[in-house]
């Protein structure tokens, strides 16, 4: 039992294959110019329920359109997800669509399932087609890599410029039955709320009716993947897929299960923000006292996405003026005379006005939190009281560094 | 007659004091820690009409609230504007408001005018009060610096981290009468549409009725100061003030005058984007074929404000995928199959799909345009056809560089 989760959900290993019956695998097919893993496969048990949330961009890769249609057509019963990294296969027109269809068809044959039961996710450079002469012959190999312990391999194979894999699994006893939830994600750049500029996958080995599952996951996405930002850009290929399959859970455990799902989605979302391109720290902004949760979340995300806030934090500079400026332009109504603000345990603003603080102590706190950025509890914490309302919301982001510019000024050429 | 303005409006010197009857001045009062000019004054002829547009931030400096009230109270008849640079005097509560009132009262006494005829604009660090023991004794000196040729001094004194002053004046013969329009502005950081994260001032020596003047200026602000972005952040102190005073102009010249005003406001807005913190070039994005002008402007601004587009341009990388990704997440409806895109004279996307282009030639074009960024015609030009509608709009921005991070990671400490 880890201190990470003080409830009855405890951390276990295995990632997306920790839940019973889910198999995964990953290989280096040669789709990337490096020798890194670049093709992953998730095999889902029969009678699964799949929830999907996809990018809201009007420029969407064809795999996104196809996936959304298949989930609807099959009422959520999906058996496999193929994921390639290196080429986004977005803005590739008719040929790109044909390629996706070919990959799905060939994989369905190998797995002896229907084409409409296969989803595909692509991540990488926009406008680049997947080299089909490499992909198609690799499908047999990625099928062969499937195992009940393949979560780790899959989590590696979906990465692009990520520095670390992002996976987690938790387990709890629900009325005598051990239930597991697993998850993996990739992020790095083009990360901004609105579902969700990243790939994310959740598995769960207990049966939940489709409508309940969809509601649970919709709520969880709001307070996790849609609450993070790296650079304000939404991708053409973002997808989040969540599967459950198993004996039906008693409805009395639904709230507790949702708590576990939220832990998993928030862990993954924070891992993405923490590992944003060029990032040195995770920034967590909690807003309370807003008129409603939506307003609070929007305020939190506006602060986390401000370039001036992000650069100030990068410089370990407690420049609260930029934080209040970001709040002021968020588009959310509030009375500036009732705003208070804390950075770590240090209060910087009270009732809309600065109060004296020891600049060096606050800066030292920020420096300390930068050092251990991959630790779960290490984040630069902003707490904002915006009024006397009941709305509460949290947003996560990262600092903006010279390294972000370096990575992004020279990505395709 | 300069080639800059092929119409009958020709460039002249003098900035905001080019129009007859407007006096200005600027001094180094010692408000800044450097010895740079930091206090400016604009004296407006009697019977003026003042248009004012102010920040939409909910955290507004008290000078903004006072100014808005004075313009309304006096029906646009304003005689003087005092501008200090170094301290924003925002989030400084009751004492900050008192300080602004004191400065206005003392200046009104010196000029023998009503307090409500004096406006004040402050720019600098948020949360810092103006050192009144320096400001008040300096008022007599800044009044003494007033002259009919003081536009240049004033334009220098309003700058903060700007590398260059931003001023212009144009002149034309309107039915036998020589009419001049002058302007100055400051920008640099916290620059994003929505009026307008900067200070801007326009003077004009011909009389225009208040309602006509306000309409003209509102339109001009939309297609100039509200069409630029540097870093997406809106300031607490943004103000744009435009004055006219003189013999009433015949209504048959209104359209032509508005054309001149638009040239001046667009010149100043582009100068701000061009000189954005850490910028190496001006990015101009023209969108046509949208459903309406509003949609076109929003698409253009979304492209100009994308960190990924800005860093790609910084790297002279024709990464069109990031441009279409920005269009796709703008919130504006369009059909991606009808989108075409040019960078300079090079077409990169046709009907939603990439077309072959010589990467090196496009990159060389971008490198060339970076070199001469202060030249009026030198900008990195993006042209986007988004559909078959009649909406047209232009946005301006700048690249995102390591220097931006450097400037902003270490501003107050």
mmCIF file with all atom_site columns, C-alpha atoms in Angstrom, chain B residues 259-411:
data_model
loop_
_atom_site.group_PDB
_atom_site.id
_atom_site.type_symbol
_atom_site.label_atom_id
_atom_site.label_alt_id
_atom_site.label_comp_id
_atom_site.label_asym_id
_atom_site.label_entity_id
_atom_site.label_seq_id
_atom_site.pdbx_PDB_ins_code
_atom_site.Cartn_x
_atom_site.Cartn_y
_atom_site.Cartn_z
_atom_site.occupancy
_atom_site.B_iso_or_equiv
_atom_site.pdbx_formal_charge
_atom_site.auth_seq_id
_atom_site.auth_comp_id
_atom_site.auth_asym_id
_atom_site.auth_atom_id
_atom_site.pdbx_PDB_model_num
ATOM 1   C CA . UNK B 1 259 ? -8.259  55.371 -43.982 1.00 0.00 ? 259 UNK B CA 1
ATOM 2   C CA . UNK B 1 260 ? -5.501  57.587 -42.564 1.00 0.00 ? 260 UNK B CA 1
ATOM 3   C CA . UNK B 1 261 ? -6.370  56.634 -39.002 1.00 0.00 ? 261 UNK B CA 1
ATOM 4   C CA . UNK B 1 262 ? -6.276  52.986 -39.928 1.00 0.00 ? 262 UNK B CA 1
ATOM 5   C CA . UNK B 1 263 ? -2.825  53.392 -41.472 1.00 0.00 ? 263 UNK B CA 1
ATOM 6   C CA . UNK B 1 264 ? -1.558  55.006 -38.279 1.00 0.00 ? 264 UNK B CA 1
ATOM 7   C CA . UNK B 1 265 ? -3.118  52.458 -35.912 1.00 0.00 ? 265 UNK B CA 1
ATOM 8   C CA . UNK B 1 266 ? -1.976  49.501 -38.025 1.00 0.00 ? 266 UNK B CA 1
ATOM 9   C CA . UNK B 1 267 ? 1.533   50.925 -38.273 1.00 0.00 ? 267 UNK B CA 1
ATOM 10  C CA . UNK B 1 268 ? 1.724   51.246 -34.478 1.00 0.00 ? 268 UNK B CA 1
ATOM 11  C CA . UNK B 1 269 ? 0.174   47.825 -33.843 1.00 0.00 ? 269 UNK B CA 1
ATOM 12  C CA . UNK B 1 270 ? 2.584   46.139 -36.234 1.00 0.00 ? 270 UNK B CA 1
ATOM 13  C CA . UNK B 1 271 ? 5.474   48.044 -34.626 1.00 0.00 ? 271 UNK B CA 1
ATOM 14  C CA . UNK B 1 272 ? 4.453   46.562 -31.269 1.00 0.00 ? 272 UNK B CA 1
ATOM 15  C CA . UNK B 1 273 ? 4.307   42.993 -32.641 1.00 0.00 ? 273 UNK B CA 1
ATOM 16  C CA . UNK B 1 274 ? 7.597   43.482 -34.498 1.00 0.00 ? 274 UNK B CA 1
ATOM 17  C CA . UNK B 1 275 ? 9.264   44.619 -31.279 1.00 0.00 ? 275 UNK B CA 1
ATOM 18  C CA . UNK B 1 276 ? 7.650   41.970 -29.051 1.00 0.00 ? 276 UNK B CA 1
ATOM 19  C CA . UNK B 1 277 ? 9.890   40.668 -26.301 1.00 0.00 ? 277 UNK B CA 1
ATOM 20  C CA . UNK B 1 278 ? 12.578  38.477 -27.822 1.00 0.00 ? 278 UNK B CA 1
ATOM 21  C CA . UNK B 1 279 ? 11.100  38.818 -31.323 1.00 0.00 ? 279 UNK B CA 1
ATOM 22  C CA . UNK B 1 280 ? 13.137  38.406 -34.477 1.00 0.00 ? 280 UNK B CA 1
ATOM 23  C CA . UNK B 1 281 ? 10.407  38.947 -37.039 1.00 0.00 ? 281 UNK B CA 1
ATOM 24  C CA . UNK B 1 282 ? 6.878   40.150 -37.671 1.00 0.00 ? 282 UNK B CA 1
ATOM 25  C CA . UNK B 1 283 ? 4.411   37.401 -38.621 1.00 0.00 ? 283 UNK B CA 1
ATOM 26  C CA . UNK B 1 284 ? 1.447   38.477 -40.732 1.00 0.00 ? 284 UNK B CA 1
ATOM 27  C CA . UNK B 1 285 ? -1.438  36.037 -41.177 1.00 0.00 ? 285 UNK B CA 1
ATOM 28  C CA . UNK B 1 286 ? -4.149  36.893 -43.693 1.00 0.00 ? 286 UNK B CA 1
ATOM 29  C CA . UNK B 1 287 ? -7.254  34.715 -43.726 1.00 0.00 ? 287 UNK B CA 1
ATOM 30  C CA . UNK B 1 288 ? -9.839  34.876 -46.483 1.00 0.00 ? 288 UNK B CA 1
ATOM 31  C CA . UNK B 1 289 ? -12.913 32.884 -47.385 1.00 0.00 ? 289 UNK B CA 1
ATOM 32  C CA . UNK B 1 290 ? -14.279 32.753 -43.820 1.00 0.00 ? 290 UNK B CA 1
ATOM 33  C CA . UNK B 1 291 ? -17.980 33.120 -43.077 1.00 0.00 ? 291 UNK B CA 1
ATOM 34  C CA . UNK B 1 292 ? -17.420 36.662 -41.809 1.00 0.00 ? 292 UNK B CA 1
ATOM 35  C CA . UNK B 1 293 ? -14.646 39.083 -40.837 1.00 0.00 ? 293 UNK B CA 1
ATOM 36  C CA . UNK B 1 294 ? -14.866 38.188 -37.148 1.00 0.00 ? 294 UNK B CA 1
ATOM 37  C CA . UNK B 1 295 ? -14.211 34.510 -37.885 1.00 0.00 ? 295 UNK B CA 1
ATOM 38  C CA . UNK B 1 296 ? -11.337 35.404 -40.212 1.00 0.00 ? 296 UNK B CA 1
ATOM 39  C CA . UNK B 1 297 ? -9.699  37.613 -37.576 1.00 0.00 ? 297 UNK B CA 1
ATOM 40  C CA . UNK B 1 298 ? -10.068 34.937 -34.901 1.00 0.00 ? 298 UNK B CA 1
ATOM 41  C CA . UNK B 1 299 ? -8.461  32.319 -37.170 1.00 0.00 ? 299 UNK B CA 1
ATOM 42  C CA . UNK B 1 300 ? -5.590  34.710 -37.969 1.00 0.00 ? 300 UNK B CA 1
ATOM 43  C CA . UNK B 1 301 ? -5.015  35.541 -34.307 1.00 0.00 ? 301 UNK B CA 1
ATOM 44  C CA . UNK B 1 302 ? -5.107  31.885 -33.263 1.00 0.00 ? 302 UNK B CA 1
ATOM 45  C CA . UNK B 1 303 ? -2.342  31.084 -35.751 1.00 0.00 ? 303 UNK B CA 1
ATOM 46  C CA . UNK B 1 304 ? -0.283  34.097 -34.639 1.00 0.00 ? 304 UNK B CA 1
ATOM 47  C CA . UNK B 1 305 ? -0.616  33.157 -30.966 1.00 0.00 ? 305 UNK B CA 1
ATOM 48  C CA . UNK B 1 306 ? 0.294   29.459 -31.251 1.00 0.00 ? 306 UNK B CA 1
ATOM 49  C CA . UNK B 1 307 ? 3.532   28.725 -29.411 1.00 0.00 ? 307 UNK B CA 1
ATOM 50  C CA . UNK B 1 308 ? 4.230   25.868 -31.807 1.00 0.00 ? 308 UNK B CA 1
ATOM 51  C CA . UNK B 1 309 ? 3.765   28.069 -34.894 1.00 0.00 ? 309 UNK B CA 1
ATOM 52  C CA . UNK B 1 310 ? 5.883   30.791 -33.299 1.00 0.00 ? 310 UNK B CA 1
ATOM 53  C CA . UNK B 1 311 ? 8.743   28.423 -32.463 1.00 0.00 ? 311 UNK B CA 1
ATOM 54  C CA . UNK B 1 312 ? 8.616   26.780 -35.913 1.00 0.00 ? 312 UNK B CA 1
ATOM 55  C CA . UNK B 1 313 ? 8.937   30.212 -37.527 1.00 0.00 ? 313 UNK B CA 1
ATOM 56  C CA . UNK B 1 314 ? 11.731  31.053 -35.120 1.00 0.00 ? 314 UNK B CA 1
ATOM 57  C CA . UNK B 1 315 ? 13.536  27.979 -36.467 1.00 0.00 ? 315 UNK B CA 1
ATOM 58  C CA . UNK B 1 316 ? 12.724  29.026 -40.086 1.00 0.00 ? 316 UNK B CA 1
ATOM 59  C CA . UNK B 1 317 ? 10.913  25.715 -40.332 1.00 0.00 ? 317 UNK B CA 1
ATOM 60  C CA . UNK B 1 318 ? 7.959   25.574 -42.770 1.00 0.00 ? 318 UNK B CA 1
ATOM 61  C CA . UNK B 1 319 ? 6.034   23.283 -40.400 1.00 0.00 ? 319 UNK B CA 1
ATOM 62  C CA . UNK B 1 320 ? 2.577   23.815 -41.930 1.00 0.00 ? 320 UNK B CA 1
ATOM 63  C CA . UNK B 1 321 ? 1.155   20.983 -39.775 1.00 0.00 ? 321 UNK B CA 1
ATOM 64  C CA . UNK B 1 322 ? 1.265   23.286 -36.761 1.00 0.00 ? 322 UNK B CA 1
ATOM 65  C CA . UNK B 1 323 ? -0.522  26.022 -38.689 1.00 0.00 ? 323 UNK B CA 1
ATOM 66  C CA . UNK B 1 324 ? -3.411  23.757 -39.660 1.00 0.00 ? 324 UNK B CA 1
ATOM 67  C CA . UNK B 1 325 ? -3.490  22.372 -36.098 1.00 0.00 ? 325 UNK B CA 1
ATOM 68  C CA . UNK B 1 326 ? -3.916  25.953 -34.825 1.00 0.00 ? 326 UNK B CA 1
ATOM 69  C CA . UNK B 1 327 ? -6.701  26.602 -37.348 1.00 0.00 ? 327 UNK B CA 1
ATOM 70  C CA . UNK B 1 328 ? -8.388  23.360 -36.304 1.00 0.00 ? 328 UNK B CA 1
ATOM 71  C CA . UNK B 1 329 ? -8.565  24.310 -32.627 1.00 0.00 ? 329 UNK B CA 1
ATOM 72  C CA . UNK B 1 330 ? -9.595  27.955 -33.150 1.00 0.00 ? 330 UNK B CA 1
ATOM 73  C CA . UNK B 1 331 ? -13.239 27.279 -32.357 1.00 0.00 ? 331 UNK B CA 1
ATOM 74  C CA . UNK B 1 332 ? -14.284 28.629 -35.775 1.00 0.00 ? 332 UNK B CA 1
ATOM 75  C CA . UNK B 1 333 ? -16.250 26.278 -38.052 1.00 0.00 ? 333 UNK B CA 1
ATOM 76  C CA . UNK B 1 334 ? -14.828 25.423 -41.468 1.00 0.00 ? 334 UNK B CA 1
ATOM 77  C CA . UNK B 1 335 ? -14.404 22.448 -43.765 1.00 0.00 ? 335 UNK B CA 1
ATOM 78  C CA . UNK B 1 336 ? -10.802 21.262 -43.655 1.00 0.00 ? 336 UNK B CA 1
ATOM 79  C CA . UNK B 1 337 ? -11.085 19.879 -47.209 1.00 0.00 ? 337 UNK B CA 1
ATOM 80  C CA . UNK B 1 338 ? -11.196 23.406 -48.625 1.00 0.00 ? 338 UNK B CA 1
ATOM 81  C CA . UNK B 1 339 ? -8.213  24.881 -46.784 1.00 0.00 ? 339 UNK B CA 1
ATOM 82  C CA . UNK B 1 340 ? -5.206  26.167 -48.705 1.00 0.00 ? 340 UNK B CA 1
ATOM 83  C CA . UNK B 1 341 ? -2.089  27.766 -47.262 1.00 0.00 ? 341 UNK B CA 1
ATOM 84  C CA . UNK B 1 342 ? 0.822   29.853 -48.553 1.00 0.00 ? 342 UNK B CA 1
ATOM 85  C CA . UNK B 1 343 ? 4.027   30.850 -46.757 1.00 0.00 ? 343 UNK B CA 1
ATOM 86  C CA . UNK B 1 344 ? 5.389   33.812 -48.695 1.00 0.00 ? 344 UNK B CA 1
ATOM 87  C CA . UNK B 1 345 ? 4.768   32.918 -52.339 1.00 0.00 ? 345 UNK B CA 1
ATOM 88  C CA . UNK B 1 346 ? 5.088   29.185 -51.644 1.00 0.00 ? 346 UNK B CA 1
ATOM 89  C CA . UNK B 1 347 ? 1.924   27.115 -51.499 1.00 0.00 ? 347 UNK B CA 1
ATOM 90  C CA . UNK B 1 348 ? 2.230   24.375 -48.871 1.00 0.00 ? 348 UNK B CA 1
ATOM 91  C CA . UNK B 1 349 ? -1.337  23.085 -48.518 1.00 0.00 ? 349 UNK B CA 1
ATOM 92  C CA . UNK B 1 350 ? -4.080  22.710 -51.126 1.00 0.00 ? 350 UNK B CA 1
ATOM 93  C CA . UNK B 1 351 ? -7.613  21.539 -50.301 1.00 0.00 ? 351 UNK B CA 1
ATOM 94  C CA . UNK B 1 352 ? -6.579  20.353 -46.858 1.00 0.00 ? 352 UNK B CA 1
ATOM 95  C CA . UNK B 1 353 ? -3.595  18.303 -47.982 1.00 0.00 ? 353 UNK B CA 1
ATOM 96  C CA . UNK B 1 354 ? 0.111   19.011 -48.266 1.00 0.00 ? 354 UNK B CA 1
ATOM 97  C CA . UNK B 1 355 ? 1.572   19.609 -51.711 1.00 0.00 ? 355 UNK B CA 1
ATOM 98  C CA . UNK B 1 356 ? 5.254   19.112 -52.544 1.00 0.00 ? 356 UNK B CA 1
ATOM 99  C CA . UNK B 1 357 ? 7.485   22.134 -51.988 1.00 0.00 ? 357 UNK B CA 1
ATOM 100 C CA . UNK B 1 358 ? 11.169  22.873 -51.778 1.00 0.00 ? 358 UNK B CA 1
ATOM 101 C CA . UNK B 1 359 ? 11.803  23.019 -48.043 1.00 0.00 ? 359 UNK B CA 1
ATOM 102 C CA . UNK B 1 360 ? 15.091  24.880 -48.422 1.00 0.00 ? 360 UNK B CA 1
ATOM 103 C CA . UNK B 1 361 ? 13.615  27.681 -50.585 1.00 0.00 ? 361 UNK B CA 1
ATOM 104 C CA . UNK B 1 362 ? 10.838  28.307 -48.063 1.00 0.00 ? 362 UNK B CA 1
ATOM 105 C CA . UNK B 1 363 ? 13.291  28.249 -45.180 1.00 0.00 ? 363 UNK B CA 1
ATOM 106 C CA . UNK B 1 364 ? 15.551  30.693 -47.046 1.00 0.00 ? 364 UNK B CA 1
ATOM 107 C CA . UNK B 1 365 ? 12.582  33.040 -47.568 1.00 0.00 ? 365 UNK B CA 1
ATOM 108 C CA . UNK B 1 366 ? 11.965  32.988 -43.804 1.00 0.00 ? 366 UNK B CA 1
ATOM 109 C CA . UNK B 1 367 ? 15.625  33.625 -43.008 1.00 0.00 ? 367 UNK B CA 1
ATOM 110 C CA . UNK B 1 368 ? 15.666  36.608 -45.366 1.00 0.00 ? 368 UNK B CA 1
ATOM 111 C CA . UNK B 1 369 ? 12.582  38.140 -43.748 1.00 0.00 ? 369 UNK B CA 1
ATOM 112 C CA . UNK B 1 370 ? 14.105  37.784 -40.293 1.00 0.00 ? 370 UNK B CA 1
ATOM 113 C CA . UNK B 1 371 ? 17.076  39.924 -41.164 1.00 0.00 ? 371 UNK B CA 1
ATOM 114 C CA . UNK B 1 372 ? 15.153  43.103 -41.917 1.00 0.00 ? 372 UNK B CA 1
ATOM 115 C CA . UNK B 1 373 ? 12.479  42.975 -39.306 1.00 0.00 ? 373 UNK B CA 1
ATOM 116 C CA . UNK B 1 374 ? 12.227  46.702 -38.722 1.00 0.00 ? 374 UNK B CA 1
ATOM 117 C CA . UNK B 1 375 ? 11.509  47.427 -42.398 1.00 0.00 ? 375 UNK B CA 1
ATOM 118 C CA . UNK B 1 376 ? 7.838   48.102 -43.059 1.00 0.00 ? 376 UNK B CA 1
ATOM 119 C CA . UNK B 1 377 ? 7.520   45.455 -45.757 1.00 0.00 ? 377 UNK B CA 1
ATOM 120 C CA . UNK B 1 378 ? 9.575   42.760 -44.075 1.00 0.00 ? 378 UNK B CA 1
ATOM 121 C CA . UNK B 1 379 ? 7.335   40.222 -42.479 1.00 0.00 ? 379 UNK B CA 1
ATOM 122 C CA . UNK B 1 380 ? 6.864   36.498 -42.679 1.00 0.00 ? 380 UNK B CA 1
ATOM 123 C CA . UNK B 1 381 ? 3.621   36.287 -44.568 1.00 0.00 ? 381 UNK B CA 1
ATOM 124 C CA . UNK B 1 382 ? 1.030   33.514 -44.175 1.00 0.00 ? 382 UNK B CA 1
ATOM 125 C CA . UNK B 1 383 ? -1.967  33.474 -46.475 1.00 0.00 ? 383 UNK B CA 1
ATOM 126 C CA . UNK B 1 384 ? -4.818  31.100 -45.706 1.00 0.00 ? 384 UNK B CA 1
ATOM 127 C CA . UNK B 1 385 ? -7.914  30.406 -47.765 1.00 0.00 ? 385 UNK B CA 1
ATOM 128 C CA . UNK B 1 386 ? -10.339 28.753 -45.361 1.00 0.00 ? 386 UNK B CA 1
ATOM 129 C CA . UNK B 1 387 ? -13.428 28.390 -47.568 1.00 0.00 ? 387 UNK B CA 1
ATOM 130 C CA . UNK B 1 388 ? -15.595 30.231 -50.056 1.00 0.00 ? 388 UNK B CA 1
ATOM 131 C CA . UNK B 1 389 ? -17.038 32.870 -47.705 1.00 0.00 ? 389 UNK B CA 1
ATOM 132 C CA . UNK B 1 390 ? -16.516 36.628 -47.885 1.00 0.00 ? 390 UNK B CA 1
ATOM 133 C CA . UNK B 1 391 ? -14.889 37.071 -44.471 1.00 0.00 ? 391 UNK B CA 1
ATOM 134 C CA . UNK B 1 392 ? -11.379 38.533 -44.434 1.00 0.00 ? 392 UNK B CA 1
ATOM 135 C CA . UNK B 1 393 ? -9.038  39.316 -41.555 1.00 0.00 ? 393 UNK B CA 1
ATOM 136 C CA . UNK B 1 394 ? -5.408  39.883 -40.718 1.00 0.00 ? 394 UNK B CA 1
ATOM 137 C CA . UNK B 1 395 ? -3.480  39.157 -37.540 1.00 0.00 ? 395 UNK B CA 1
ATOM 138 C CA . UNK B 1 396 ? 0.058   40.030 -36.537 1.00 0.00 ? 396 UNK B CA 1
ATOM 139 C CA . UNK B 1 397 ? 2.465   38.409 -34.128 1.00 0.00 ? 397 UNK B CA 1
ATOM 140 C CA . UNK B 1 398 ? 6.117   37.528 -33.694 1.00 0.00 ? 398 UNK B CA 1
ATOM 141 C CA . UNK B 1 399 ? 8.301   34.464 -33.255 1.00 0.00 ? 399 UNK B CA 1
ATOM 142 C CA . UNK B 1 400 ? 8.960   32.893 -29.846 1.00 0.00 ? 400 UNK B CA 1
ATOM 143 C CA . UNK B 1 401 ? 12.646  32.773 -28.968 1.00 0.00 ? 401 UNK B CA 1
ATOM 144 C CA . UNK B 1 402 ? 14.997  31.750 -26.167 1.00 0.00 ? 402 UNK B CA 1
ATOM 145 C CA . UNK B 1 403 ? 15.418  35.496 -25.582 1.00 0.00 ? 403 UNK B CA 1
ATOM 146 C CA . UNK B 1 404 ? 11.722  35.804 -24.645 1.00 0.00 ? 404 UNK B CA 1
ATOM 147 C CA . UNK B 1 405 ? 12.287  33.206 -21.931 1.00 0.00 ? 405 UNK B CA 1
ATOM 148 C CA . UNK B 1 406 ? 15.423  34.968 -20.776 1.00 0.00 ? 406 UNK B CA 1
ATOM 149 C CA . UNK B 1 407 ? 13.682  38.354 -20.526 1.00 0.00 ? 407 UNK B CA 1
ATOM 150 C CA . UNK B 1 408 ? 10.665  36.953 -18.706 1.00 0.00 ? 408 UNK B CA 1
ATOM 151 C CA . UNK B 1 409 ? 12.211  34.392 -16.392 1.00 0.00 ? 409 UNK B CA 1
ATOM 152 C CA . UNK B 1 410 ? 13.994  37.169 -14.598 1.00 0.00 ? 410 UNK B CA 1
ATOM 153 C CA . UNK B 1 411 ? 12.013  40.414 -14.741 1.00 0.00 ? 411 UNK B CA 1
#
